[in-house]
GROMACS .gro file of C-alpha atoms in nm:
model
  278
    1UNK     CA    1  -6.616   5.659   0.445
    2UNK     CA    2  -6.705   5.432   0.699
    3UNK     CA    3  -6.597   5.131   0.508
    4UNK     CA    4  -6.250   5.228   0.426
    5UNK     CA    5  -6.200   5.392   0.776
    6UNK     CA    6  -6.273   5.073   0.943
    7UNK     CA    7  -6.097   4.873   0.710
    8UNK     CA    8  -5.763   5.067   0.712
    9UNK     CA    9  -5.789   5.106   1.121
   10UNK     CA   10  -5.815   4.708   1.133
   11UNK     CA   11  -5.533   4.685   0.863
   12UNK     CA   12  -5.314   4.906   1.072
   13UNK     CA   13  -5.349   4.727   1.385
   14UNK     CA   14  -5.276   4.394   1.186
   15UNK     CA   15  -4.967   4.521   1.042
   16UNK     CA   16  -4.841   4.659   1.393
   17UNK     CA   17  -4.914   4.316   1.538
   18UNK     CA   18  -4.704   4.147   1.236
   19UNK     CA   19  -4.404   4.349   1.288
   20UNK     CA   20  -4.416   4.306   1.656
   21UNK     CA   21  -4.425   3.934   1.626
   22UNK     CA   22  -4.169   3.900   1.339
   23UNK     CA   23  -3.924   4.148   1.547
   24UNK     CA   24  -3.960   3.957   1.876
   25UNK     CA   25  -3.935   3.616   1.699
   26UNK     CA   26  -3.639   3.726   1.485
   27UNK     CA   27  -3.445   3.844   1.794
   28UNK     CA   28  -3.493   3.590   2.039
   29UNK     CA   29  -3.381   3.207   2.069
   30UNK     CA   30  -3.677   2.981   2.126
   31UNK     CA   31  -3.745   2.847   1.783
   32UNK     CA   32  -3.638   2.482   1.834
   33UNK     CA   33  -3.616   2.356   2.219
   34UNK     CA   34  -3.409   2.054   2.286
   35UNK     CA   35  -3.455   1.883   2.611
   36UNK     CA   36  -3.181   1.616   2.722
   37UNK     CA   37  -3.275   1.365   3.026
   38UNK     CA   38  -2.939   1.408   3.174
   39UNK     CA   39  -2.988   1.219   3.496
   40UNK     CA   40  -3.077   0.896   3.295
   41UNK     CA   41  -2.814   0.943   3.063
   42UNK     CA   42  -2.544   0.995   3.327
   43UNK     CA   43  -2.671   0.661   3.488
   44UNK     CA   44  -2.620   0.488   3.162
   45UNK     CA   45  -2.272   0.643   3.109
   46UNK     CA   46  -2.137   0.543   3.460
   47UNK     CA   47  -1.789   0.383   3.432
   48UNK     CA   48  -1.715   0.499   3.097
   49UNK     CA   49  -1.496   0.787   3.152
   50UNK     CA   50  -1.448   0.902   2.798
   51UNK     CA   51  -1.821   0.958   2.752
   52UNK     CA   52  -1.864   1.112   3.088
   53UNK     CA   53  -1.603   1.359   2.992
   54UNK     CA   54  -1.815   1.450   2.663
   55UNK     CA   55  -2.117   1.446   2.894
   56UNK     CA   56  -1.979   1.760   3.066
   57UNK     CA   57  -1.835   1.914   2.761
   58UNK     CA   58  -2.039   1.862   2.429
   59UNK     CA   59  -2.340   2.067   2.396
   60UNK     CA   60  -2.578   1.792   2.270
   61UNK     CA   61  -2.590   1.658   2.622
   62UNK     CA   62  -2.735   1.989   2.731
   63UNK     CA   63  -3.082   2.131   2.732
   64UNK     CA   64  -3.084   2.407   2.473
   65UNK     CA   65  -3.282   2.663   2.280
   66UNK     CA   66  -3.185   2.738   1.934
   67UNK     CA   67  -3.248   3.062   1.743
   68UNK     CA   68  -3.153   3.240   1.439
   69UNK     CA   69  -2.836   3.365   1.598
   70UNK     CA   70  -2.779   3.203   1.910
   71UNK     CA   71  -2.782   2.865   2.104
   72UNK     CA   72  -2.888   2.926   2.457
   73UNK     CA   73  -2.864   2.695   2.764
   74UNK     CA   74  -3.178   2.748   3.016
   75UNK     CA   75  -3.004   2.549   3.277
   76UNK     CA   76  -2.659   2.412   3.292
   77UNK     CA   77  -2.395   2.497   3.026
   78UNK     CA   78  -2.122   2.290   2.898
   79UNK     CA   79  -1.790   2.291   3.089
   80UNK     CA   80  -1.525   2.539   2.921
   81UNK     CA   81  -1.782   2.682   2.697
   82UNK     CA   82  -1.733   3.029   2.600
   83UNK     CA   83  -2.083   3.182   2.667
   84UNK     CA   84  -2.224   3.521   2.706
   85UNK     CA   85  -2.544   3.659   2.861
   86UNK     CA   86  -2.832   3.719   2.612
   87UNK     CA   87  -3.059   4.004   2.646
   88UNK     CA   88  -3.317   3.763   2.815
   89UNK     CA   89  -3.039   3.665   3.079
   90UNK     CA   90  -2.966   3.323   2.943
   91UNK     CA   91  -2.593   3.203   2.861
   92UNK     CA   92  -2.556   3.163   2.496
   93UNK     CA   93  -2.301   3.090   2.210
   94UNK     CA   94  -2.329   3.209   1.867
   95UNK     CA   95  -2.433   3.012   1.566
   96UNK     CA   96  -2.150   3.012   1.327
   97UNK     CA   97  -2.249   3.103   0.963
   98UNK     CA   98  -1.891   3.086   0.827
   99UNK     CA   99  -1.876   3.438   0.709
  100UNK     CA  100  -1.610   3.474   0.583
  101UNK     CA  101  -1.529   3.102   0.476
  102UNK     CA  102  -1.255   2.948   0.684
  103UNK     CA  103  -1.058   2.612   0.703
  104UNK     CA  104  -1.361   2.450   0.855
  105UNK     CA  105  -1.603   2.538   0.605
  106UNK     CA  106  -1.349   2.435   0.332
  107UNK     CA  107  -1.389   2.095   0.426
  108UNK     CA  108  -1.777   2.079   0.406
  109UNK     CA  109  -1.934   1.829   0.181
  110UNK     CA  110  -2.191   1.964  -0.080
  111UNK     CA  111  -2.497   1.864   0.135
  112UNK     CA  112  -2.320   2.065   0.432
  113UNK     CA  113  -2.289   2.364   0.188
  114UNK     CA  114  -2.648   2.343   0.081
  115UNK     CA  115  -2.757   2.360   0.439
  116UNK     CA  116  -2.532   2.643   0.522
  117UNK     CA  117  -2.670   2.846   0.215
  118UNK     CA  118  -3.030   2.774   0.327
  119UNK     CA  119  -2.927   2.905   0.687
  120UNK     CA  120  -2.796   3.221   0.539
  121UNK     CA  121  -3.090   3.276   0.332
  122UNK     CA  122  -3.328   3.267   0.612
  123UNK     CA  123  -3.151   3.561   0.756
  124UNK     CA  124  -3.142   3.753   0.405
  125UNK     CA  125  -3.501   3.679   0.365
  126UNK     CA  126  -3.611   3.818   0.692
  127UNK     CA  127  -3.417   4.127   0.644
  128UNK     CA  128  -3.570   4.174   0.304
  129UNK     CA  129  -3.920   4.128   0.443
  130UNK     CA  130  -3.847   4.387   0.710
  131UNK     CA  131  -3.737   4.623   0.430
  132UNK     CA  132  -4.078   4.575   0.252
  133UNK     CA  133  -4.254   4.634   0.569
  134UNK     CA  134  -4.047   4.964   0.617
  135UNK     CA  135  -4.160   5.088   0.263
  136UNK     CA  136  -4.505   5.002   0.329
  137UNK     CA  137  -4.532   5.229   0.636
  138UNK     CA  138  -4.443   5.534   0.409
  139UNK     CA  139  -4.679   5.442   0.163
  140UNK     CA  140  -4.958   5.376   0.404
  141UNK     CA  141  -4.922   5.709   0.590
  142UNK     CA  142  -4.926   5.897   0.278
  143UNK     CA  143  -5.214   5.700   0.143
  144UNK     CA  144  -5.447   5.745   0.436
  145UNK     CA  145  -5.344   6.106   0.469
  146UNK     CA  146  -5.424   6.187   0.130
  147UNK     CA  147  -5.682   5.934   0.081
  148UNK     CA  148  -5.481   5.796  -0.236
  149UNK     CA  149  -5.613   5.472  -0.382
  150UNK     CA  150  -5.269   5.426  -0.551
  151UNK     CA  151  -5.059   5.434  -0.257
  152UNK     CA  152  -5.300   5.214  -0.050
  153UNK     CA  153  -5.278   4.965  -0.334
  154UNK     CA  154  -4.883   4.983  -0.315
  155UNK     CA  155  -4.918   4.939   0.062
  156UNK     CA  156  -5.127   4.614   0.039
  157UNK     CA  157  -4.872   4.479  -0.230
  158UNK     CA  158  -4.570   4.546  -0.024
  159UNK     CA  159  -4.736   4.393   0.289
  160UNK     CA  160  -4.828   4.099   0.061
  161UNK     CA  161  -4.473   4.064  -0.067
  162UNK     CA  162  -4.319   4.073   0.287
  163UNK     CA  163  -4.569   3.819   0.392
  164UNK     CA  164  -4.442   3.596   0.105
  165UNK     CA  165  -4.086   3.668   0.170
  166UNK     CA  166  -4.115   3.562   0.551
  167UNK     CA  167  -4.313   3.251   0.429
  168UNK     CA  168  -4.025   3.175   0.221
  169UNK     CA  169  -3.787   3.227   0.522
  170UNK     CA  170  -3.978   2.987   0.751
  171UNK     CA  171  -3.982   2.718   0.456
  172UNK     CA  172  -3.605   2.754   0.442
  173UNK     CA  173  -3.582   2.726   0.826
  174UNK     CA  174  -3.754   2.404   0.794
  175UNK     CA  175  -3.519   2.282   0.523
  176UNK     CA  176  -3.243   2.341   0.747
  177UNK     CA  177  -3.402   2.141   1.010
  178UNK     CA  178  -3.456   1.858   0.760
  179UNK     CA  179  -3.091   1.845   0.653
  180UNK     CA  180  -2.971   1.865   1.017
  181UNK     CA  181  -3.185   1.572   1.123
  182UNK     CA  182  -3.255   1.382   0.836
  183UNK     CA  183  -3.009   1.420   0.538
  184UNK     CA  184  -2.674   1.518   0.686
  185UNK     CA  185  -2.455   1.236   0.804
  186UNK     CA  186  -2.131   1.408   0.888
  187UNK     CA  187  -1.974   1.441   1.245
  188UNK     CA  188  -2.176   1.775   1.316
  189UNK     CA  189  -2.517   1.600   1.231
  190UNK     CA  190  -2.772   1.426   1.425
  191UNK     CA  191  -2.661   1.106   1.242
  192UNK     CA  192  -2.348   1.075   1.459
  193UNK     CA  193  -2.486   1.145   1.800
  194UNK     CA  194  -2.436   0.876   2.070
  195UNK     CA  195  -2.683   0.612   2.066
  196UNK     CA  196  -2.782   0.694   2.426
  197UNK     CA  197  -2.895   1.043   2.304
  198UNK     CA  198  -3.144   0.889   2.033
  199UNK     CA  199  -3.295   0.622   2.264
  200UNK     CA  200  -3.662   0.680   2.328
  201UNK     CA  201  -3.743   0.960   2.586
  202UNK     CA  202  -3.373   1.068   2.638
  203UNK     CA  203  -3.386   1.364   2.402
  204UNK     CA  204  -3.717   1.561   2.309
  205UNK     CA  205  -3.765   1.833   2.043
  206UNK     CA  206  -4.018   2.080   2.060
  207UNK     CA  207  -4.103   2.388   1.842
  208UNK     CA  208  -4.071   2.688   2.071
  209UNK     CA  209  -4.270   3.035   2.122
  210UNK     CA  210  -4.044   3.232   1.898
  211UNK     CA  211  -4.123   3.009   1.596
  212UNK     CA  212  -4.493   3.025   1.677
  213UNK     CA  213  -4.465   3.412   1.697
  214UNK     CA  214  -4.304   3.398   1.350
  215UNK     CA  215  -4.584   3.205   1.190
  216UNK     CA  216  -4.836   3.441   1.358
  217UNK     CA  217  -4.633   3.757   1.219
  218UNK     CA  218  -4.648   3.612   0.865
  219UNK     CA  219  -5.026   3.532   0.894
  220UNK     CA  220  -5.087   3.888   1.041
  221UNK     CA  221  -4.877   4.046   0.747
  222UNK     CA  222  -5.124   3.858   0.504
  223UNK     CA  223  -5.433   3.975   0.676
  224UNK     CA  224  -5.320   4.315   0.670
  225UNK     CA  225  -5.231   4.292   0.305
  226UNK     CA  226  -5.567   4.177   0.201
  227UNK     CA  227  -5.734   4.438   0.445
  228UNK     CA  228  -5.524   4.719   0.263
  229UNK     CA  229  -5.636   4.608  -0.071
  230UNK     CA  230  -6.004   4.572   0.038
  231UNK     CA  231  -5.970   4.930   0.188
  232UNK     CA  232  -5.823   5.043  -0.151
  233UNK     CA  233  -6.142   4.933  -0.307
  234UNK     CA  234  -6.376   5.084  -0.056
  235UNK     CA  235  -6.191   5.406  -0.095
  236UNK     CA  236  -6.232   5.389  -0.480
  237UNK     CA  237  -6.583   5.296  -0.445
  238UNK     CA  238  -6.654   5.600  -0.188
  239UNK     CA  239  -6.485   5.853  -0.420
  240UNK     CA  240  -6.723   5.743  -0.696
  241UNK     CA  241  -7.024   5.818  -0.476
  242UNK     CA  242  -6.879   6.120  -0.366
  243UNK     CA  243  -6.828   6.241  -0.735
  244UNK     CA  244  -7.189   6.143  -0.840
  245UNK     CA  245  -7.332   6.371  -0.543
  246UNK     CA  246  -7.116   6.657  -0.629
  247UNK     CA  247  -7.231   6.647  -0.998
  248UNK     CA  248  -7.594   6.711  -0.856
  249UNK     CA  249  -7.492   7.045  -0.762
  250UNK     CA  250  -7.317   7.161  -1.071
  251UNK     CA  251  -7.559   7.356  -1.290
  252UNK     CA  252  -7.474   7.374  -1.664
  253UNK     CA  253  -7.402   7.725  -1.762
  254UNK     CA  254  -7.468   7.811  -2.149
  255UNK     CA  255  -7.362   8.123  -2.312
  256UNK     CA  256  -7.665   8.360  -2.408
  257UNK     CA  257  -7.637   8.473  -2.763
  258UNK     CA  258  -7.945   8.670  -2.780
  259UNK     CA  259  -7.931   9.057  -2.785
  260UNK     CA  260  -7.952   9.222  -2.440
  261UNK     CA  261  -8.263   9.388  -2.382
  262UNK     CA  262  -8.276   9.754  -2.256
  263UNK     CA  263  -8.298  10.112  -2.403
  264UNK     CA  264  -8.109  10.130  -2.741
  265UNK     CA  265  -8.064   9.757  -2.749
  266UNK     CA  266  -8.396   9.633  -2.942
  267UNK     CA  267  -8.603   9.695  -2.636
  268UNK     CA  268  -8.924   9.932  -2.728
  269UNK     CA  269  -8.832  10.263  -2.645
  270UNK     CA  270  -9.049  10.517  -2.405
  271UNK     CA  271  -9.416  10.524  -2.464
  272UNK     CA  272  -9.401  10.882  -2.584
  273UNK     CA  273  -9.234  10.768  -2.889
  274UNK     CA  274  -9.548  10.607  -3.005
  275UNK     CA  275  -9.772  10.951  -2.991
  276UNK     CA  276  -9.887  10.893  -2.609
  277UNK     CA  277  -9.709  11.188  -2.491
  278UNK     CA  278  -9.820  11.541  -2.427
   0.00000   0.00000   0.00000
């Protein structure tokens, strides 16, 4: 009893932490943080009116935090940019996934389409993982309430599947970053950034806390899956021990085929029938 109870308790805590981390990461925007040394760049662009106009209007010249749905500006925002206030009170613009396709997406190269399909798949995989976690909640509650070995195993497998799907989403997200900064060479990619932005120290890139939370959520999902499967094994072992103990109190009852004793049923009659009476 102690083995399964402790294991299920720790597994439940791990699952709750995993859901919280994944939900926060999914909805926040600090996956990839880009910091631009605007002061230094402005000094280098002085006297060039064309580049100074881009310096005030193009988002690549501004500090920004990129998430799965939004690009947010923690300090200044580009001039004339149509932004809105995010739930954490920063000014943001939406990431365009081109759903449905439009005239801009029709001109995409094959590599740009591959990048777009991966970005869309990241969102789809995360939603699928949340669906598996949602199902595991019901199987887990039922399994713990009824002490059902099958339901607990199903919970562990669903958590494992959610962990693998989330890990796949993270892998695709890294694939999107690889396409953006290493493979694509169109006007929307890092390849065509101005040289002043690519110089050492002018633009810095960091993985943000949302990205870290997402990996923590994947890891905690995996831990929860392992604990649920281990708890199912403990539960099965405890049930076998309980059944063995109960067998000790079950006395076998066999039918008695002998004739019943008593007067008129083969038992010796009263003593006076044998000459001992008056």
